[in-house]
mmCIF file of C-alpha atoms in Angstrom:
data_model
loop_
_atom_site.group_PDB
_atom_site.id
_atom_site.type_symbol
_atom_site.label_atom_id
_atom_site.label_comp_id
_atom_site.label_asym_id
_atom_site.label_seq_id
_atom_site.Cartn_x
_atom_site.Cartn_y
_atom_site.Cartn_z
ATOM 1 C CA MET A 15 -164.083 60.605 -29.795
ATOM 2 C CA ARG A 16 -161.486 61.670 -27.277
ATOM 3 C CA PRO A 17 -161.051 59.487 -24.172
ATOM 4 C CA TYR A 18 -162.757 60.447 -20.937
ATOM 5 C CA ILE A 19 -161.711 59.813 -17.352
ATOM 6 C CA ASP A 20 -164.608 60.037 -14.942
ATOM 7 C CA ILE A 21 -163.507 61.685 -11.708
ATOM 8 C CA HIS A 22 -166.900 61.247 -10.031
ATOM 9 C CA THR A 23 -168.823 57.989 -10.131
ATOM 10 C CA HIS A 24 -170.475 55.883 -7.437
ATOM 11 C CA LEU A 25 -170.612 52.156 -6.753
ATOM 12 C CA GLY A 26 -173.245 50.580 -4.554
ATOM 13 C CA THR A 27 -176.853 51.536 -3.898
ATOM 14 C CA THR A 28 -178.589 54.723 -2.810
ATOM 15 C CA ILE A 29 -181.718 53.571 -0.993
ATOM 16 C CA ASN A 30 -183.253 56.933 -0.084
ATOM 17 C CA ARG A 31 -184.505 57.475 -3.617
ATOM 18 C CA ASP A 32 -187.660 56.167 -5.207
ATOM 19 C CA PRO A 33 -186.887 54.044 -7.088
ATOM 20 C CA VAL A 34 -183.686 52.845 -5.449
ATOM 21 C CA CYS A 35 -180.687 53.622 -7.655
ATOM 22 C CA GLY A 36 -177.285 51.975 -7.879
ATOM 23 C CA GLN A 37 -174.649 50.305 -9.989
ATOM 24 C CA SER A 38 -171.992 47.639 -9.723
ATOM 25 C CA ALA A 39 -168.458 47.967 -11.032
ATOM 26 C CA THR A 40 -169.325 45.874 -14.069
ATOM 27 C CA LYS A 41 -172.431 47.916 -14.867
ATOM 28 C CA PHE A 42 -170.318 51.060 -14.797
ATOM 29 C CA LEU A 43 -167.786 49.424 -17.122
ATOM 30 C CA ALA A 44 -170.593 48.428 -19.488
ATOM 31 C CA ARG A 45 -171.753 52.035 -19.696
ATOM 32 C CA ALA A 46 -168.156 53.180 -20.061
ATOM 33 C CA SER A 47 -167.698 50.836 -23.015
ATOM 34 C CA GLN A 48 -170.476 52.715 -24.834
ATOM 35 C CA SER A 49 -169.482 56.269 -23.909
ATOM 36 C CA GLY A 50 -165.749 56.707 -24.418
ATOM 37 C CA VAL A 51 -164.866 56.482 -20.714
ATOM 38 C CA VAL A 52 -161.555 54.678 -20.221
ATOM 39 C CA ALA A 53 -161.183 54.953 -16.430
ATOM 40 C CA ALA A 54 -162.840 56.395 -13.337
ATOM 41 C CA VAL A 55 -162.421 57.258 -9.676
ATOM 42 C CA PRO A 56 -165.234 55.407 -7.895
ATOM 43 C CA SER A 57 -166.618 56.281 -4.493
ATOM 44 C CA ALA A 58 -169.160 54.486 -2.347
ATOM 45 C CA ALA A 59 -172.702 55.582 -3.141
ATOM 46 C CA PRO A 60 -174.099 58.023 -0.566
ATOM 47 C CA GLY A 61 -177.368 57.129 1.068
ATOM 48 C CA GLY A 62 -176.585 53.433 1.329
ATOM 49 C CA PRO A 63 -178.084 51.056 3.902
ATOM 50 C CA GLN A 64 -177.295 51.888 7.537
ATOM 51 C CA ALA A 65 -179.272 49.279 9.493
ATOM 52 C CA ARG A 66 -175.991 47.976 10.958
ATOM 53 C CA GLY A 67 -174.326 51.364 11.280
ATOM 54 C CA VAL A 68 -170.601 51.504 10.648
ATOM 55 C CA LEU A 69 -170.581 47.852 9.558
ATOM 56 C CA ASP A 70 -172.683 48.852 6.562
ATOM 57 C CA THR A 71 -170.237 51.637 5.797
ATOM 58 C CA ARG A 72 -167.420 49.101 5.949
ATOM 59 C CA ASP A 73 -169.210 46.928 3.386
ATOM 60 C CA GLN A 74 -169.729 49.936 1.117
ATOM 61 C CA ASN A 75 -166.062 50.878 1.349
ATOM 62 C CA ALA A 76 -165.058 47.266 0.717
ATOM 63 C CA LEU A 77 -167.136 47.244 -2.475
ATOM 64 C CA VAL A 78 -165.089 50.127 -3.872
ATOM 65 C CA ALA A 79 -161.808 48.606 -2.734
ATOM 66 C CA LYS A 80 -162.681 45.330 -4.467
ATOM 67 C CA ALA A 81 -163.470 47.147 -7.717
ATOM 68 C CA CYS A 82 -160.047 48.796 -7.570
ATOM 69 C CA ARG A 83 -158.376 45.427 -6.997
ATOM 70 C CA ASP A 84 -160.370 43.675 -9.713
ATOM 71 C CA PHE A 85 -159.941 46.408 -12.344
ATOM 72 C CA PRO A 86 -156.812 48.401 -11.405
ATOM 73 C CA ASP A 87 -156.380 49.865 -14.874
ATOM 74 C CA ARG A 88 -159.977 51.147 -14.951
ATOM 75 C CA PHE A 89 -160.274 52.093 -11.256
ATOM 76 C CA PRO A 90 -156.750 53.182 -10.260
ATOM 77 C CA ILE A 91 -157.864 54.783 -6.990
ATOM 78 C CA GLY A 92 -161.070 54.762 -4.972
ATOM 79 C CA LEU A 93 -162.850 56.666 -2.223
ATOM 80 C CA GLY A 94 -164.987 55.521 0.664
ATOM 81 C CA VAL A 95 -167.972 57.166 2.283
ATOM 82 C CA VAL A 96 -168.383 58.570 5.777
ATOM 83 C CA GLU A 97 -171.376 59.087 8.046
ATOM 84 C CA VAL A 98 -170.793 61.819 10.608
ATOM 85 C CA ARG A 99 -173.273 60.278 13.073
ATOM 86 C CA HIS A 100 -170.930 57.320 13.490
ATOM 87 C CA LEU A 101 -168.527 59.597 15.387
ATOM 88 C CA ASP A 102 -165.230 57.933 16.416
ATOM 89 C CA PRO A 103 -166.099 54.476 15.042
ATOM 90 C CA GLY A 104 -166.722 56.151 11.700
ATOM 91 C CA VAL A 105 -163.341 57.875 11.813
ATOM 92 C CA HIS A 106 -161.707 54.549 12.654
ATOM 93 C CA GLU A 107 -163.449 52.891 9.692
ATOM 94 C CA LEU A 108 -162.215 55.639 7.377
ATOM 95 C CA ALA A 109 -158.659 55.172 8.636
ATOM 96 C CA ARG A 110 -158.978 51.400 8.257
ATOM 97 C CA SER A 111 -160.274 51.707 4.699
ATOM 98 C CA MET A 112 -157.263 53.820 3.773
ATOM 99 C CA ASP A 113 -154.645 51.805 5.654
ATOM 100 C CA ASP A 114 -155.912 48.286 4.961
ATOM 101 C CA ASP A 115 -157.995 48.526 1.785
ATOM 102 C CA GLY A 116 -155.964 51.149 -0.064
ATOM 103 C CA LEU A 117 -158.679 53.773 -0.475
ATOM 104 C CA VAL A 118 -157.318 57.311 -0.709
ATOM 105 C CA GLY A 119 -160.047 59.273 1.102
ATOM 106 C CA PHE A 120 -163.797 59.802 0.981
ATOM 107 C CA MET A 121 -166.672 61.440 -0.851
ATOM 108 C CA ILE A 122 -169.636 62.934 0.997
ATOM 109 C CA HIS A 123 -173.051 64.352 0.112
ATOM 110 C CA PRO A 124 -174.287 66.663 2.902
ATOM 111 C CA GLY A 125 -177.922 66.576 1.853
ATOM 112 C CA ILE A 126 -178.106 62.794 1.896
ATOM 113 C CA SER A 127 -175.940 62.372 4.989
ATOM 114 C CA GLY A 128 -177.669 65.134 6.940
ATOM 115 C CA HIS A 129 -174.936 67.504 8.036
ATOM 116 C CA ALA A 130 -173.764 71.064 7.435
ATOM 117 C CA MET A 131 -170.261 70.490 5.969
ATOM 118 C CA ARG A 132 -168.611 72.157 8.944
ATOM 119 C CA GLY A 133 -166.876 71.090 12.149
ATOM 120 C CA GLU A 134 -168.558 67.704 12.276
ATOM 121 C CA LEU A 135 -166.279 66.685 9.380
ATOM 122 C CA HIS A 136 -163.046 67.788 11.052
ATOM 123 C CA PRO A 137 -162.147 64.415 12.635
ATOM 124 C CA PHE A 138 -162.606 62.672 9.286
ATOM 125 C CA LEU A 139 -160.566 65.293 7.463
ATOM 126 C CA GLU A 140 -157.829 65.036 10.068
ATOM 127 C CA ALA A 141 -157.600 61.316 9.297
ATOM 128 C CA VAL A 142 -157.310 62.022 5.575
ATOM 129 C CA GLU A 143 -154.835 64.867 6.038
ATOM 130 C CA SER A 144 -152.517 62.698 8.114
ATOM 131 C CA ARG A 145 -152.442 60.322 5.128
ATOM 132 C CA ARG A 146 -152.161 63.092 2.484
ATOM 133 C CA GLY A 147 -155.390 61.902 0.914
ATOM 134 C CA LEU A 148 -158.204 63.085 -1.335
ATOM 135 C CA VAL A 149 -161.739 64.247 -0.495
ATOM 136 C CA MET A 150 -164.696 64.969 -2.760
ATOM 137 C CA LEU A 151 -167.409 67.284 -1.475
ATOM 138 C CA HIS A 152 -170.873 67.638 -3.012
ATOM 139 C CA VAL A 153 -170.922 71.427 -3.190
ATOM 140 C CA GLY A 154 -173.381 72.700 -5.804
ATOM 141 C CA ASP A 155 -174.383 76.247 -4.912
ATOM 142 C CA ARG A 156 -175.375 75.650 -1.261
ATOM 143 C CA TYR A 157 -172.096 74.679 0.359
ATOM 144 C CA ILE A 158 -169.531 76.941 -1.291
ATOM 145 C CA ALA A 159 -168.502 78.955 1.770
ATOM 146 C CA ALA A 160 -168.446 75.922 4.067
ATOM 147 C CA SER A 161 -166.375 73.925 1.566
ATOM 148 C CA GLU A 162 -163.941 76.783 1.084
ATOM 149 C CA ALA A 163 -163.419 76.954 4.853
ATOM 150 C CA LEU A 164 -162.663 73.224 4.979
ATOM 151 C CA ALA A 165 -160.189 73.451 2.104
ATOM 152 C CA ARG A 166 -158.389 76.353 3.757
ATOM 153 C CA ARG A 167 -158.279 74.664 7.146
ATOM 154 C CA PHE A 168 -157.074 71.312 5.768
ATOM 155 C CA SER A 169 -154.484 72.470 3.277
ATOM 156 C CA GLY A 170 -152.813 69.046 3.322
ATOM 157 C CA VAL A 171 -155.900 67.471 1.744
ATOM 158 C CA ASN A 172 -156.623 67.664 -1.970
ATOM 159 C CA PHE A 173 -160.290 68.456 -2.569
ATOM 160 C CA VAL A 174 -162.526 67.981 -5.579
ATOM 161 C CA MET A 175 -165.531 70.271 -5.350
ATOM 162 C CA LEU A 176 -168.411 68.590 -7.154
ATOM 163 C CA HIS A 177 -171.198 70.186 -9.205
ATOM 164 C CA VAL A 178 -169.683 73.682 -9.259
ATOM 165 C CA GLY A 179 -171.339 76.485 -11.203
ATOM 166 C CA SER A 180 -174.856 75.134 -10.884
ATOM 167 C CA ASN A 181 -176.331 78.607 -11.419
ATOM 168 C CA GLU A 182 -175.003 81.992 -12.505
ATOM 169 C CA ILE A 183 -174.614 83.468 -9.022
ATOM 170 C CA GLY A 184 -173.120 80.250 -7.701
ATOM 171 C CA HIS A 185 -170.572 80.239 -10.511
ATOM 172 C CA GLY A 186 -169.203 83.600 -9.436
ATOM 173 C CA HIS A 187 -169.097 82.605 -5.784
ATOM 174 C CA ALA A 188 -167.373 79.299 -6.593
ATOM 175 C CA VAL A 189 -164.714 81.015 -8.687
ATOM 176 C CA GLU A 190 -164.026 83.518 -5.925
ATOM 177 C CA ALA A 191 -163.862 80.777 -3.284
ATOM 178 C CA PHE A 192 -161.998 77.981 -5.046
ATOM 179 C CA ALA A 193 -159.928 79.334 -7.930
ATOM 180 C CA PRO A 194 -157.154 80.734 -5.670
ATOM 181 C CA LEU A 195 -156.728 77.492 -3.678
ATOM 182 C CA GLU A 196 -153.902 75.198 -4.775
ATOM 183 C CA ASN A 197 -155.478 72.142 -3.140
ATOM 184 C CA VAL A 198 -158.816 72.412 -4.967
ATOM 185 C CA TRP A 199 -160.052 70.879 -8.235
ATOM 186 C CA VAL A 200 -163.622 71.132 -9.578
ATOM 187 C CA ASP A 201 -165.921 68.932 -11.635
ATOM 188 C CA ILE A 202 -168.818 69.802 -13.922
ATOM 189 C CA ALA A 203 -171.107 66.838 -13.256
ATOM 190 C CA GLN A 204 -174.809 67.443 -13.937
ATOM 191 C CA HIS A 205 -174.249 71.042 -15.011
ATOM 192 C CA PRO A 206 -177.797 72.298 -15.670
ATOM 193 C CA ALA A 207 -176.866 74.746 -18.455
ATOM 194 C CA PRO A 208 -173.527 73.689 -19.950
ATOM 195 C CA ASP A 209 -173.866 75.945 -23.009
ATOM 196 C CA GLU A 210 -174.440 79.167 -21.044
ATOM 197 C CA LEU A 211 -171.664 81.553 -22.031
ATOM 198 C CA SER A 212 -171.545 83.351 -18.677
ATOM 199 C CA TRP A 213 -171.566 80.297 -16.377
ATOM 200 C CA GLY A 214 -171.459 77.151 -18.496
ATOM 201 C CA ILE A 215 -168.545 74.894 -19.355
ATOM 202 C CA ALA A 216 -166.603 77.502 -21.320
ATOM 203 C CA ALA A 217 -166.892 79.951 -18.418
ATOM 204 C CA ILE A 218 -165.745 77.338 -15.897
ATOM 205 C CA VAL A 219 -162.696 76.571 -18.049
ATOM 206 C CA ARG A 220 -162.008 80.285 -18.413
ATOM 207 C CA ASP A 221 -162.435 81.230 -14.764
ATOM 208 C CA PHE A 222 -160.746 78.322 -12.968
ATOM 209 C CA PRO A 223 -157.109 77.264 -13.373
ATOM 210 C CA ALA A 224 -156.770 75.360 -16.643
ATOM 211 C CA ASP A 225 -155.447 72.225 -14.950
ATOM 212 C CA ARG A 226 -158.190 72.009 -12.303
ATOM 213 C CA VAL A 227 -161.462 71.435 -14.230
ATOM 214 C CA MET A 228 -162.570 67.821 -14.759
ATOM 215 C CA PHE A 229 -165.357 65.739 -16.233
ATOM 216 C CA GLY A 230 -167.511 63.793 -13.792
ATOM 217 C CA SER A 231 -170.441 61.544 -14.625
ATOM 218 C CA ASP A 232 -172.242 61.272 -11.284
ATOM 219 C CA ALA A 233 -173.313 57.820 -12.455
ATOM 220 C CA PRO A 234 -175.544 55.976 -11.724
ATOM 221 C CA TYR A 235 -177.878 58.921 -11.246
ATOM 222 C CA TYR A 236 -177.402 60.839 -14.483
ATOM 223 C CA ASP A 237 -177.020 60.251 -18.224
ATOM 224 C CA TYR A 238 -173.606 61.853 -18.373
ATOM 225 C CA ARG A 239 -173.384 61.637 -22.161
ATOM 226 C CA VAL A 240 -175.164 64.997 -22.162
ATOM 227 C CA ILE A 241 -172.149 66.598 -20.472
ATOM 228 C CA GLN A 242 -169.742 64.836 -22.818
ATOM 229 C CA SER A 243 -171.627 66.267 -25.791
ATOM 230 C CA ALA A 244 -171.539 69.712 -24.215
ATOM 231 C CA ILE A 245 -167.766 69.489 -23.732
ATOM 232 C CA GLU A 246 -167.315 68.502 -27.379
ATOM 233 C CA ARG A 247 -169.316 71.471 -28.685
ATOM 234 C CA ALA A 248 -168.045 74.030 -26.150
ATOM 235 C CA PRO A 249 -166.277 77.076 -27.658
ATOM 236 C CA ILE A 250 -162.906 76.115 -26.165
ATOM 237 C CA SER A 251 -159.756 74.721 -27.745
ATOM 238 C CA ASP A 252 -159.197 71.021 -28.372
ATOM 239 C CA GLU A 253 -156.364 71.171 -25.850
ATOM 240 C CA ALA A 254 -158.759 72.553 -23.229
ATOM 241 C CA LYS A 255 -161.280 69.829 -24.066
ATOM 242 C CA ASP A 256 -158.599 67.178 -23.565
ATOM 243 C CA CYS A 257 -157.733 68.702 -20.199
ATOM 244 C CA VAL A 258 -161.338 68.604 -19.014
ATOM 245 C CA ALA A 259 -162.092 65.203 -20.518
ATOM 246 C CA TRP A 260 -159.109 63.241 -19.221
ATOM 247 C CA ARG A 261 -155.752 64.963 -18.834
ATOM 248 C CA ASN A 262 -156.432 66.857 -15.594
ATOM 249 C CA ALA A 263 -157.984 63.795 -13.970
ATOM 250 C CA ALA A 264 -155.013 61.657 -14.985
ATOM 251 C CA GLU A 265 -152.608 64.083 -13.333
ATOM 252 C CA LEU A 266 -154.635 64.117 -10.123
ATOM 253 C CA ILE A 267 -154.867 60.323 -10.066
ATOM 254 C CA ARG A 268 -151.097 60.039 -10.459
ATOM 255 C CA LYS A 269 -150.617 61.847 -7.176
ATOM 256 C CA TYR A 270 -151.971 58.666 -5.542
ATOM 257 C CA ALA A 271 -151.084 56.060 -8.189
ATOM 258 C CA PRO A 272 -147.759 57.299 -9.587
ATOM 259 C CA GLY A 273 -147.222 54.419 -12.004
ATOM 260 C CA TRP A 274 -150.665 54.558 -13.593
ATOM 261 C CA ASP A 275 -151.348 55.509 -17.204
ATOM 262 C CA PRO A 276 -154.811 55.767 -18.762
ATOM 263 C CA PRO A 277 -155.784 52.651 -20.716
ATOM 264 C CA THR A 278 -155.917 52.920 -24.483
ATOM 265 C CA GLY A 279 -159.501 52.314 -25.443
ATOM 266 C CA CYS A 280 -162.710 51.666 -23.556
ATOM 267 C CA PRO A 281 -163.300 48.520 -21.515
ATOM 268 C CA ALA A 282 -165.008 45.574 -23.114
ATOM 269 C CA THR A 283 -168.656 45.180 -22.188
ATOM 270 C CA PRO A 284 -168.924 42.605 -19.375
ATOM 271 C CA ALA A 285 -170.903 39.606 -20.579
ATOM 272 C CA GLU A 286 -173.605 40.009 -17.933
ATOM 273 C CA TRP A 287 -174.551 43.396 -19.423
ATOM 274 C CA SER A 288 -174.155 42.631 -23.113
ATOM 275 C CA ASP A 289 -177.891 42.366 -23.834
ATOM 276 C CA VAL A 290 -179.129 44.917 -21.292
ATOM 277 C CA SER A 291 -180.351 48.434 -22.064
ATOM 278 C CA LEU A 292 -178.100 50.642 -19.940
ATOM 279 C CA TRP A 293 -179.521 54.090 -20.613
ATOM 280 C CA GLU A 294 -183.183 53.807 -19.654
ATOM 281 C CA THR A 295 -184.381 56.858 -17.755
ATOM 282 C CA LEU A 296 -187.153 57.573 -15.288
ATOM 283 C CA PRO A 297 -190.574 58.615 -16.611
ATOM 284 C CA GLY A 298 -190.690 62.378 -17.015
ATOM 285 C CA GLN A 299 -187.005 62.713 -16.068
ATOM 286 C CA PRO A 300 -185.067 62.221 -19.304
ATOM 287 C CA LEU A 301 -181.611 62.534 -17.729
ATOM 288 C CA ARG A 302 -182.203 60.402 -14.611
ATOM 289 C CA LEU A 303 -180.970 56.857 -15.142
ATOM 290 C CA ARG A 304 -182.898 53.923 -13.741
#
């Protein structure tokens, strides 16, 4: 099996789901050891606790930063999370997490965080742009135009647009919006129909720049082995599969960690997870991990 680099995974806990869903760095590494994943770009889980406001966000960012320090070969860079309702204190926490903890930007989920992916994000993006950082936006098919506008406005930020091509119409709109932009990459996490010829994985590889399409797991929410299997059987060349699986992600990571090379081989299973079933799913939802 070819190696995989996961551009899109989360550490921490999402509490606005029933049941609550989350993973630690070591639980991710345990899953990686069983699925061919050699490295990942972690971000703080959206929808985490907010009883203490920005202090909770600081703890969530610190969790990612610690994972990157503890496992620098497996987590070469990391992203924080932002909450637009924190206003200036939230912007200051983002800047602190980049300056002091070494994070390179943030990931945000508009549905969970309750915003429209528009001007309310500008102060946060200004902080990232001044540091030449990276931002991941949960786009799907609902936020294509808004995300395009942000990428055009903040051309000094590199963006990864997550969950692109989630339906046939959305695929066409995403290609039109994002393919021309030099500061945009896309991931295929949780693609609902990866084998569709007109808007599945092969179409995404065909319609976006060859060096801009990447594998993302969206762990801990999703059994991402389904997407790995779809990449392996997709009617694209082995070279294209390598690009999606790991090569494109490695090149993006090196923009922020110039000396990093992907590890050879998967991580060892951490002892605490050696006897634990890691792929149990929710009743009636065969792809939703517990």
